Short mmCIF file of C-alpha atoms and ligand atoms in Angstrom, two decimals:
data_model
loop_
_atom_site.label_atom_id
_atom_site.label_comp_id
_atom_site.label_asym_id
_atom_site.label_seq_id
_atom_site.Cartn_x
_atom_site.Cartn_y
_atom_site.Cartn_z
CA MET T 107 -0.47 -11.89 22.44
CA HIS T 108 1.10 -8.42 22.63
CA ILE T 109 1.77 -6.66 19.34
CA LEU T 110 3.79 -3.52 18.63
CA ILE T 111 2.70 -1.73 15.47
CA THR T 112 4.58 1.24 14.10
CA GLY T 113 2.49 3.37 11.75
CA CYS T 114 -0.76 2.16 13.31
CA GLY T 115 -2.52 5.38 12.27
CA GLY T 116 -2.07 4.87 8.55
CA PHE T 117 -4.39 3.17 6.09
CA ILE T 118 -3.19 -0.41 6.62
CA GLY T 119 -2.43 0.19 10.30
CA SER T 120 -5.90 1.50 11.05
CA HIS T 121 -7.57 -1.59 9.56
CA LEU T 122 -5.14 -3.97 11.20
CA LEU T 123 -5.55 -2.28 14.57
CA GLU T 124 -9.31 -2.52 14.30
CA ARG T 125 -9.12 -6.25 13.61
CA LEU T 126 -6.53 -6.95 16.30
CA LEU T 127 -8.54 -5.15 18.96
CA GLN T 128 -11.57 -7.29 18.13
CA ARG T 129 -9.66 -10.18 19.65
CA ALA T 130 -9.84 -10.40 23.41
CA ASP T 131 -6.44 -12.12 23.62
CA VAL T 132 -4.59 -9.25 21.93
CA THR T 133 -3.05 -6.12 23.41
CA VAL T 134 -1.35 -3.52 21.24
CA SER T 135 1.30 -0.87 21.62
CA GLY T 136 0.68 1.44 18.68
CA TRP T 137 3.01 4.16 17.45
CA ASP T 138 1.86 6.99 15.23
CA HIS T 139 1.86 10.76 15.47
CA GLN T 140 -1.17 10.87 13.14
CA GLN T 141 -4.40 9.59 14.59
CA ALA T 142 -7.21 10.88 12.39
CA LYS T 143 -7.81 7.41 10.91
CA ILE T 144 -7.97 5.69 14.28
CA GLU T 145 -10.09 8.19 16.19
CA HIS T 146 -12.73 5.51 16.69
CA LEU T 147 -10.16 3.32 18.48
CA LEU T 148 -8.60 5.92 20.76
CA GLY T 149 -9.08 5.09 24.40
CA HIS T 150 -9.52 1.37 23.75
CA GLN T 151 -8.48 -0.43 26.91
CA ARG T 152 -6.20 -2.88 25.10
CA LEU T 153 -4.44 -0.17 23.08
CA ASN T 154 -1.45 1.67 24.47
CA LEU T 155 -0.99 4.47 21.97
CA ARG T 156 2.31 6.29 21.69
CA GLY T 157 1.17 9.40 19.87
CA ALA T 158 4.68 10.51 19.10
CA ASP T 159 7.07 10.37 16.24
CA LEU T 160 8.83 7.05 16.49
CA TYR T 161 12.23 8.55 15.98
CA ALA T 162 11.93 11.86 17.81
CA CYS T 163 14.57 12.44 20.46
CA GLY T 164 13.69 10.94 23.78
CA ASN T 165 11.45 8.12 22.52
CA ASP T 166 14.13 5.52 22.56
CA ALA T 167 13.40 4.28 26.08
CA HIS T 168 9.71 3.83 25.25
CA LEU T 169 10.53 2.07 22.01
CA ARG T 170 12.92 -0.26 23.76
CA GLU T 171 10.31 -0.98 26.43
CA ASP T 172 7.64 -1.72 23.81
CA VAL T 173 9.90 -3.96 21.74
CA ALA T 174 10.93 -5.89 24.85
CA ALA T 175 7.28 -6.51 25.76
CA ALA T 176 6.11 -7.54 22.28
CA ASP T 177 5.48 -11.01 20.91
CA ALA T 178 5.60 -9.55 17.40
CA VAL T 179 6.63 -6.17 15.99
CA ILE T 180 4.82 -5.06 12.84
CA ASN T 181 6.57 -2.27 11.02
CA LEU T 182 4.21 -0.21 8.90
CA ALA T 183 5.69 3.26 9.30
CA ALA T 184 6.77 4.65 5.93
CA ILE T 185 6.45 7.36 3.33
CA CYS T 186 4.90 5.31 0.56
CA ASN T 187 3.39 7.72 -1.91
CA PRO T 188 4.73 7.62 -5.49
CA SER T 189 4.40 11.39 -5.93
CA GLN T 190 7.09 11.80 -3.26
CA TYR T 191 9.61 9.25 -4.54
CA ASN T 192 11.07 11.71 -7.03
CA THR T 193 10.18 14.96 -5.24
CA ARG T 194 11.29 14.13 -1.66
CA PRO T 195 13.85 11.42 -2.31
CA LEU T 196 15.87 12.07 0.86
CA GLY T 197 12.81 11.91 3.08
CA VAL T 198 11.72 8.73 1.32
CA ILE T 199 15.09 7.05 1.85
CA ARG T 200 15.28 8.18 5.47
CA SER T 201 11.76 7.12 6.32
CA ASN T 202 12.00 3.73 4.63
CA PHE T 203 15.55 2.86 5.54
CA THR T 204 17.56 5.06 7.91
CA ASP T 205 14.76 5.57 10.45
CA MET T 206 13.96 1.88 10.41
CA LEU T 207 17.41 0.70 11.43
CA ARG T 208 16.81 1.38 15.11
CA LEU T 209 13.67 -0.72 15.22
CA ALA T 210 15.34 -3.65 13.46
CA ASP T 211 18.37 -3.39 15.76
CA LEU T 212 16.14 -3.45 18.84
CA CYS T 213 14.25 -6.49 17.54
CA ALA T 214 17.55 -8.26 16.96
CA GLU T 215 18.83 -7.29 20.41
CA HIS T 216 15.70 -8.63 22.09
CA GLY T 217 15.25 -11.61 19.74
CA LYS T 218 11.80 -10.36 18.70
CA TRP T 219 9.83 -11.39 15.65
CA LEU T 220 9.91 -8.48 13.20
CA ILE T 221 7.14 -8.50 10.60
CA HIS T 222 8.46 -5.97 8.17
CA VAL T 223 5.99 -4.52 5.70
CA SER T 224 7.92 -3.88 2.54
CA THR T 225 6.49 -3.33 -0.95
CA SER T 226 5.91 -5.12 -4.23
CA GLU T 227 7.73 -2.18 -5.76
CA VAL T 228 11.03 -3.84 -4.79
CA TYR T 229 10.61 -5.97 -7.91
CA GLY T 230 10.84 -2.85 -10.08
CA ARG T 231 9.83 -3.20 -13.69
CA THR T 232 9.17 -6.65 -15.13
CA LEU T 233 11.90 -8.39 -17.09
CA ALA T 234 9.41 -8.45 -19.97
CA SER T 235 9.50 -4.65 -20.08
CA TYR T 236 13.25 -4.82 -20.75
CA THR T 237 13.11 -7.65 -23.29
CA GLY T 238 10.31 -5.97 -25.24
CA ASP T 239 7.80 -8.74 -24.56
CA ALA T 240 4.94 -6.24 -24.70
CA ALA T 241 2.34 -9.00 -24.90
CA TYR T 242 3.67 -10.66 -21.73
CA GLU T 243 3.88 -14.07 -23.36
CA ASP T 244 6.36 -15.63 -20.96
CA PRO T 245 5.26 -15.73 -17.30
CA ALA T 246 8.89 -16.24 -16.26
CA LEU T 247 9.45 -12.66 -17.39
CA TYR T 248 6.65 -11.03 -15.45
CA GLU T 249 5.25 -13.21 -12.67
CA LEU T 250 6.63 -12.09 -9.32
CA ARG T 251 7.95 -14.80 -7.04
CA GLU T 252 9.26 -13.87 -3.62
CA ASP T 253 12.42 -15.96 -3.58
CA SER T 254 13.52 -16.03 -7.20
CA THR T 255 12.40 -12.96 -9.17
CA PRO T 256 15.28 -10.48 -9.55
CA PHE T 257 14.84 -6.82 -8.66
CA THR T 258 15.13 -4.61 -11.74
CA LEU T 259 15.26 -0.96 -10.81
CA GLY T 260 16.04 1.88 -13.21
CA PRO T 261 19.02 4.27 -13.16
CA VAL T 262 19.80 6.65 -10.30
CA GLN T 263 18.37 9.70 -12.09
CA ASN T 264 15.00 7.97 -12.24
CA GLN T 265 14.26 8.77 -8.64
CA ARG T 266 11.00 6.87 -8.77
CA TRP T 267 13.09 4.00 -7.53
CA THR T 268 14.32 5.65 -4.30
CA TYR T 269 11.45 4.02 -2.45
CA ALA T 270 11.96 0.57 -3.95
CA CYS T 271 15.68 0.80 -3.32
CA ALA T 272 15.30 1.90 0.31
CA LYS T 273 12.74 -0.82 0.93
CA GLN T 274 14.95 -3.39 -0.75
CA LEU T 275 17.93 -2.45 1.39
CA MET T 276 15.73 -2.63 4.49
CA GLU T 277 14.64 -6.13 3.51
CA ARG T 278 18.30 -7.06 3.18
CA TYR T 279 19.08 -5.48 6.57
CA VAL T 280 16.29 -7.46 8.23
CA TYR T 281 17.49 -10.62 6.53
CA ALA T 282 21.06 -9.90 7.62
CA HIS T 283 19.92 -9.63 11.25
CA HIS T 284 18.26 -12.98 10.82
CA TYR T 285 21.40 -14.44 9.26
CA GLU T 286 23.89 -13.03 11.74
CA HIS T 287 21.85 -12.89 14.94
CA GLY T 288 19.02 -15.32 14.40
CA MET T 289 16.38 -12.59 14.58
CA PRO T 290 13.00 -14.08 13.65
CA PHE T 291 11.44 -12.17 10.76
CA SER T 292 8.75 -12.19 8.12
CA ILE T 293 8.47 -9.80 5.19
CA ILE T 294 5.21 -8.82 3.56
CA ARG T 295 5.15 -7.30 0.08
CA PRO T 296 1.76 -5.65 -0.38
CA LEU T 297 0.20 -5.29 -3.81
CA ASN T 298 -2.00 -2.22 -4.07
CA PHE T 299 -4.23 -2.58 -1.03
CA PHE T 300 -7.45 -0.58 -1.55
CA GLY T 301 -10.21 0.39 0.86
CA PRO T 302 -11.75 3.10 2.99
CA ARG T 303 -9.32 5.51 4.69
CA MET T 304 -6.71 5.04 1.98
CA ASP T 305 -4.41 8.06 1.49
CA PHE T 306 -6.21 11.40 1.42
CA ILE T 307 -8.73 12.80 -1.03
CA PRO T 308 -7.37 16.04 -2.55
CA GLY T 309 -9.82 18.91 -2.18
CA PHE T 310 -11.47 17.25 0.81
CA GLU T 311 -8.65 15.99 3.04
CA GLY T 312 -5.66 18.04 1.92
CA GLU T 313 -3.79 18.73 -1.28
CA GLY T 314 -1.15 16.85 -3.27
CA ILE T 315 -1.02 13.70 -5.35
CA PRO T 316 -2.08 10.55 -3.52
CA ARG T 317 -2.28 7.05 -5.01
CA VAL T 318 -4.47 6.28 -7.95
CA LEU T 319 -7.63 5.35 -6.05
CA ALA T 320 -7.71 8.66 -4.22
CA CYS T 321 -6.74 10.60 -7.37
CA PHE T 322 -9.67 9.13 -9.29
CA LEU T 323 -12.11 9.58 -6.41
CA SER T 324 -11.08 13.18 -5.98
CA ALA T 325 -11.51 13.83 -9.71
CA LEU T 326 -14.97 12.25 -9.71
CA LEU T 327 -16.06 14.14 -6.61
CA ARG T 328 -14.65 17.43 -7.94
CA ASN T 329 -15.97 16.80 -11.41
CA GLU T 330 -12.56 16.95 -13.01
CA PRO T 331 -11.23 14.58 -15.69
CA LEU T 332 -9.56 11.36 -14.60
CA GLN T 333 -5.89 11.58 -15.50
CA LEU T 334 -4.42 8.47 -17.06
CA VAL T 335 -0.67 8.56 -16.62
CA ASP T 336 0.98 7.56 -19.90
CA GLY T 337 -2.33 6.27 -21.21
CA GLY T 338 -3.13 4.10 -18.18
CA HIS T 339 -1.48 1.02 -19.69
CA ALA T 340 0.26 -0.01 -16.46
CA ARG T 341 -1.29 -3.01 -14.74
CA ARG T 342 -1.90 -3.55 -11.05
CA VAL T 343 -3.62 -6.11 -8.93
CA ILE T 344 -6.05 -4.48 -6.53
CA THR T 345 -6.28 -6.16 -3.15
CA GLY T 346 -9.14 -5.50 -0.78
CA ILE T 347 -7.95 -4.29 2.61
CA ASP T 348 -10.01 -6.96 4.40
CA ASP T 349 -8.26 -9.72 2.46
CA ALA T 350 -4.94 -8.06 3.23
CA VAL T 351 -5.65 -7.88 6.95
CA ASP T 352 -6.63 -11.57 6.87
CA ALA T 353 -3.09 -12.33 5.74
CA PHE T 354 -1.59 -10.47 8.73
CA MET T 355 -3.92 -12.29 11.12
CA LEU T 356 -3.07 -15.69 9.65
CA LEU T 357 0.60 -14.88 9.90
CA LEU T 358 0.26 -13.94 13.57
CA ASP T 359 -1.66 -17.14 14.23
CA LYS T 360 0.87 -19.35 12.44
CA PRO T 361 4.23 -18.02 13.53
CA GLU T 362 6.10 -21.21 12.83
CA ALA T 363 4.81 -21.32 9.23
CA GLY T 364 5.50 -17.64 8.58
CA LYS T 365 8.82 -17.00 10.29
CA GLY T 366 11.78 -16.71 7.97
CA GLN T 367 9.49 -16.16 4.98
CA ILE T 368 8.71 -13.42 2.48
CA PHE T 369 5.13 -13.20 1.23
CA ASN T 370 3.51 -11.47 -1.72
CA ILE T 371 0.12 -10.33 -0.47
CA GLY T 372 -2.04 -9.44 -3.44
CA ASN T 373 -5.00 -10.70 -5.40
CA PRO T 374 -3.94 -11.85 -8.89
CA ALA T 375 -7.59 -12.35 -9.86
CA ASN T 376 -8.09 -8.60 -9.53
CA GLU T 377 -5.58 -7.54 -12.15
CA THR T 378 -6.57 -4.49 -14.19
CA THR T 379 -4.96 -1.85 -16.34
CA ILE T 380 -5.21 1.63 -14.85
CA ARG T 381 -7.40 2.61 -17.77
CA GLY T 382 -9.66 -0.34 -16.91
CA LEU T 383 -9.68 0.76 -13.28
CA ALA T 384 -10.72 4.28 -14.29
CA ASP T 385 -13.52 2.90 -16.42
CA THR T 386 -14.81 0.62 -13.67
CA MET T 387 -14.58 3.37 -11.08
CA ARG T 388 -16.60 5.86 -13.11
CA ARG T 389 -19.27 3.21 -13.75
CA LEU T 390 -19.51 2.30 -10.07
CA PHE T 391 -19.43 5.96 -9.07
CA ALA T 392 -22.36 6.62 -11.44
CA GLU T 393 -24.24 3.82 -9.68
CA ALA T 394 -23.34 5.08 -6.22
CA VAL T 395 -24.53 8.65 -6.80
CA GLY T 396 -27.41 7.66 -9.07
CA ASP T 397 -26.21 9.76 -12.00
CA PRO T 398 -25.56 7.75 -15.21
CA ALA T 399 -23.65 10.69 -16.72
CA TYR T 400 -20.62 9.65 -14.66
CA ARG T 401 -20.26 6.52 -16.80
CA ASP T 402 -18.88 8.83 -19.48
CA HIS T 403 -16.85 10.98 -17.13
CA PRO T 404 -13.90 12.41 -19.12
CA MET T 405 -10.49 10.75 -18.99
CA HIS T 406 -7.30 12.40 -20.23
CA THR T 407 -3.86 11.02 -20.88
CA VAL T 408 -0.98 12.82 -19.22
CA PRO T 409 2.76 12.06 -19.51
CA GLY T 410 4.23 10.59 -16.30
CA GLU T 411 6.85 13.31 -16.00
CA THR T 412 4.20 16.02 -16.31
CA PHE T 413 2.02 14.41 -13.67
CA TYR T 414 4.72 13.41 -11.18
CA GLY T 415 7.70 15.54 -12.25
CA PRO T 416 11.13 14.57 -13.60
CA GLY T 417 12.52 11.22 -12.55
CA TYR T 418 9.21 9.37 -12.70
CA GLU T 419 9.24 5.93 -14.25
CA ASP T 420 6.40 3.44 -13.89
CA SER T 421 6.21 -0.18 -12.82
CA ASP T 422 4.61 -1.72 -15.88
CA ARG T 423 3.00 -4.72 -14.23
CA ARG T 424 2.89 -6.42 -10.85
CA LEU T 425 1.37 -9.87 -11.04
CA PRO T 426 2.24 -11.80 -7.89
CA ASN T 427 2.57 -15.50 -7.43
CA ILE T 428 0.89 -16.11 -4.06
CA ASP T 429 1.52 -19.84 -3.66
CA LYS T 430 3.62 -19.27 -0.55
CA ALA T 431 0.90 -17.38 1.30
CA ARG T 432 -1.62 -20.01 0.21
CA ASP T 433 0.50 -23.01 1.16
CA LEU T 434 2.12 -21.78 4.36
CA LEU T 435 -0.58 -19.52 5.79
CA GLY T 436 -3.73 -20.86 4.16
CA TRP T 437 -4.44 -17.36 2.82
CA GLU T 438 -6.77 -16.89 -0.13
CA PRO T 439 -7.93 -13.44 -1.24
CA VAL T 440 -11.65 -13.59 -1.99
CA VAL T 441 -12.98 -10.06 -2.54
CA PRO T 442 -13.41 -9.31 -6.26
CA LEU T 443 -12.27 -6.02 -7.75
CA GLU T 444 -15.76 -4.61 -8.19
CA SER T 445 -16.68 -5.34 -4.57
CA VAL T 446 -13.51 -3.66 -3.30
CA LEU T 447 -14.25 -0.59 -5.41
CA ARG T 448 -17.97 -0.53 -4.65
CA GLU T 449 -17.34 -0.58 -0.90
CA THR T 450 -14.64 2.06 -1.10
CA ILE T 451 -16.61 4.36 -3.37
CA ALA T 452 -19.67 4.00 -1.12
CA TYR T 453 -17.57 5.05 1.87
CA TYR T 454 -16.34 8.23 0.18
CA VAL T 455 -19.67 9.09 -1.43
CA GLU T 456 -21.29 8.84 2.00
CA LYS T 457 -18.57 11.05 3.42
CA TYR T 458 -18.25 13.74 0.75
CA TRP T 459 -21.02 13.58 -1.86
CA HIS T 460 -23.28 15.98 0.03
CA VAL T 461 -20.52 18.60 -0.17
CA ALA T 462 -19.35 17.70 -3.66
CA SER T 463 -22.77 17.60 -5.26
CA ARG T 464 -23.41 21.23 -4.39
CA LYS T 465 -20.87 22.15 -7.02
CA PRO T 466 -22.30 22.30 -10.54
CA ARG T 467 -21.24 19.63 -13.02
CA THR T 468 -19.25 21.59 -15.54
CA SER T 469 -16.75 19.40 -17.28
CA ALA T 470 -18.74 16.20 -17.71
CA ALA T 471 -19.03 15.58 -21.39
CA PRO T 472 -20.31 12.91 -23.72
CA SER T 473 -18.28 9.77 -24.22
CA SER T 474 -16.30 11.28 -27.09
CA ALA T 475 -14.38 13.18 -24.42
CA THR T 476 -12.63 9.93 -23.58
CA GLY T 477 -10.85 10.14 -26.92
CA THR T 478 -7.73 11.61 -25.43
CA ALA T 479 -7.39 8.76 -22.95
N1 LIG O 246 -1.95 6.80 -11.99
C1 LIG O 246 -2.79 7.37 -12.96
N2 LIG O 246 -3.53 8.47 -12.61
C2 LIG O 246 -3.51 9.01 -11.37
C3 LIG O 246 -2.66 8.43 -10.38
C4 LIG O 246 -1.90 7.31 -10.74
O1 LIG O 246 -2.86 6.92 -14.11
O2 LIG O 246 -4.24 9.99 -11.14
C5 LIG O 246 -1.20 5.58 -12.34
C6 LIG O 246 0.28 5.56 -11.99
O3 LIG O 246 1.07 6.16 -12.99
C7 LIG O 246 0.54 4.06 -11.90
C8 LIG O 246 -0.77 3.52 -11.32
O4 LIG O 246 -1.75 4.52 -11.58
O5 LIG O 246 0.69 3.51 -13.20
C9 LIG O 246 -0.74 3.20 -9.84
O6 LIG O 246 -0.27 4.31 -9.17
P1 LIG O 246 -0.30 4.45 -7.58
O7 LIG O 246 0.00 5.87 -7.28
O8 LIG O 246 -1.57 3.93 -7.03
O9 LIG O 246 0.89 3.59 -7.02
P2 LIG O 246 1.85 2.42 -7.56
O10 LIG O 246 0.99 1.24 -7.82
O11 LIG O 246 2.52 2.90 -8.81
O12 LIG O 246 2.82 2.21 -6.46
#
C-alpha cells in the first residue's frame, strides 16, 4: 500500500507516519516543510520525504507524480490553531481551503481515494447554545452526528469561524468531486486529539498561543497561572492520539467500509469542561514532578476576547456520536482521559522539567488563589 500524506510533520502526521512505517507493506510519500517532529523517522527506507512547501512554485510535477502513485491520499496540512483564526484569517482560509483545491483536483483527475482530515469545529456551536438549553437536556440539540447535525457558525465579524467555514467548504468541495467525478473520499472530523508532540510549548518551543493542552503545560512548567477562557465552562472530548491513529489504520484497512463516509473521531467517554481539564492536569503534573503544591496551582479566568483578541467566540460543547466509526470501521477509543494526560505530561516533564525546575516557584499559592477561576 502506498500512502501520500500532506502535513506528515505535524502532530497527527508524525504519529500516523510512525505507525504506518511500522508496517512492512506500507510505503509513504510524505510532504512537509517542517520536520522537527519526525526527525526520528528521517531516512527511513520506506519514506520518501518531500521537504518542501506543498504549494510552492515548481512542486506541482512532484505532487502530481505522488498522487498518481498513491493508493490513498491523506490530507493533514492545515493551519489549525484557534489563536490564528481571528488574527490571521486570510492565511487560515488559504491554508484550509484555497491551497487544498489543487490536491483535491489531482485526486479527482487520477481517481484517487482522498482521506480529507477536516475538523469537528465545522459543527460550530451547539443548537442548545442558541436555544438557551444551558443544562443540555435534549441530546438532539447537542450531540454531533456526521450526516444530520446542521452547522451553526456565528456572524462574519466573529472571525473565530474562518477555520470552520474554510474546512466546511473544503468538505463540500471534496464531496462535490465525489458527486460529479466519482472521486472516492472519506472525511475525518477529529475531536481534540491529545498526546506528545502536540503544538508547541511556549517558552520552550517558541512563543504564541497554542491549543489548551500546550497552554496549560507551558503555564505549569513556567509556574504561571492557568488561564481559563471565559471561566473554562466549554466542554471538549479529549481523544488520545493512539486511539485516533487506530481509526486511520482501520480506515486504510477497510476501504470499502470507509469510502464515501464522514467520521467523527473522538472519545465521548473523555468529555470534560476546560476547568475540569485544568484541575486534572495540575493534579497529574503534581504527581509527575513529585511536588504536591501543584495540585493547588493558581487558575485565573480571562475573557475570550482578551485572551485571543477581537472576533473570538467559543464552541460551547462538542460531544460526538461515533456509531458510524464503530459500526463501519470497528473503531472503539479505549484510552481514558487520565491516561492520555498522564502520558503526555510525562513526555513533557521528561523533556523540560530539568530546565523549568531551575526557576524558582514564585506564583504558586494556596488553593484560595483558584477563587478567580
Ligand atoms: N482555553 C483555555 N485556556 C487556554 C487555552 C484554551 O481556557 O490557555 C480554552 C478555549 O477557550 C476553548 C478550549 O480551551 O474553550 C479548547 O481550546 P483549544 O485551543 O484547545 O481548541 P478548540 O477545542 O477550541 O478548537
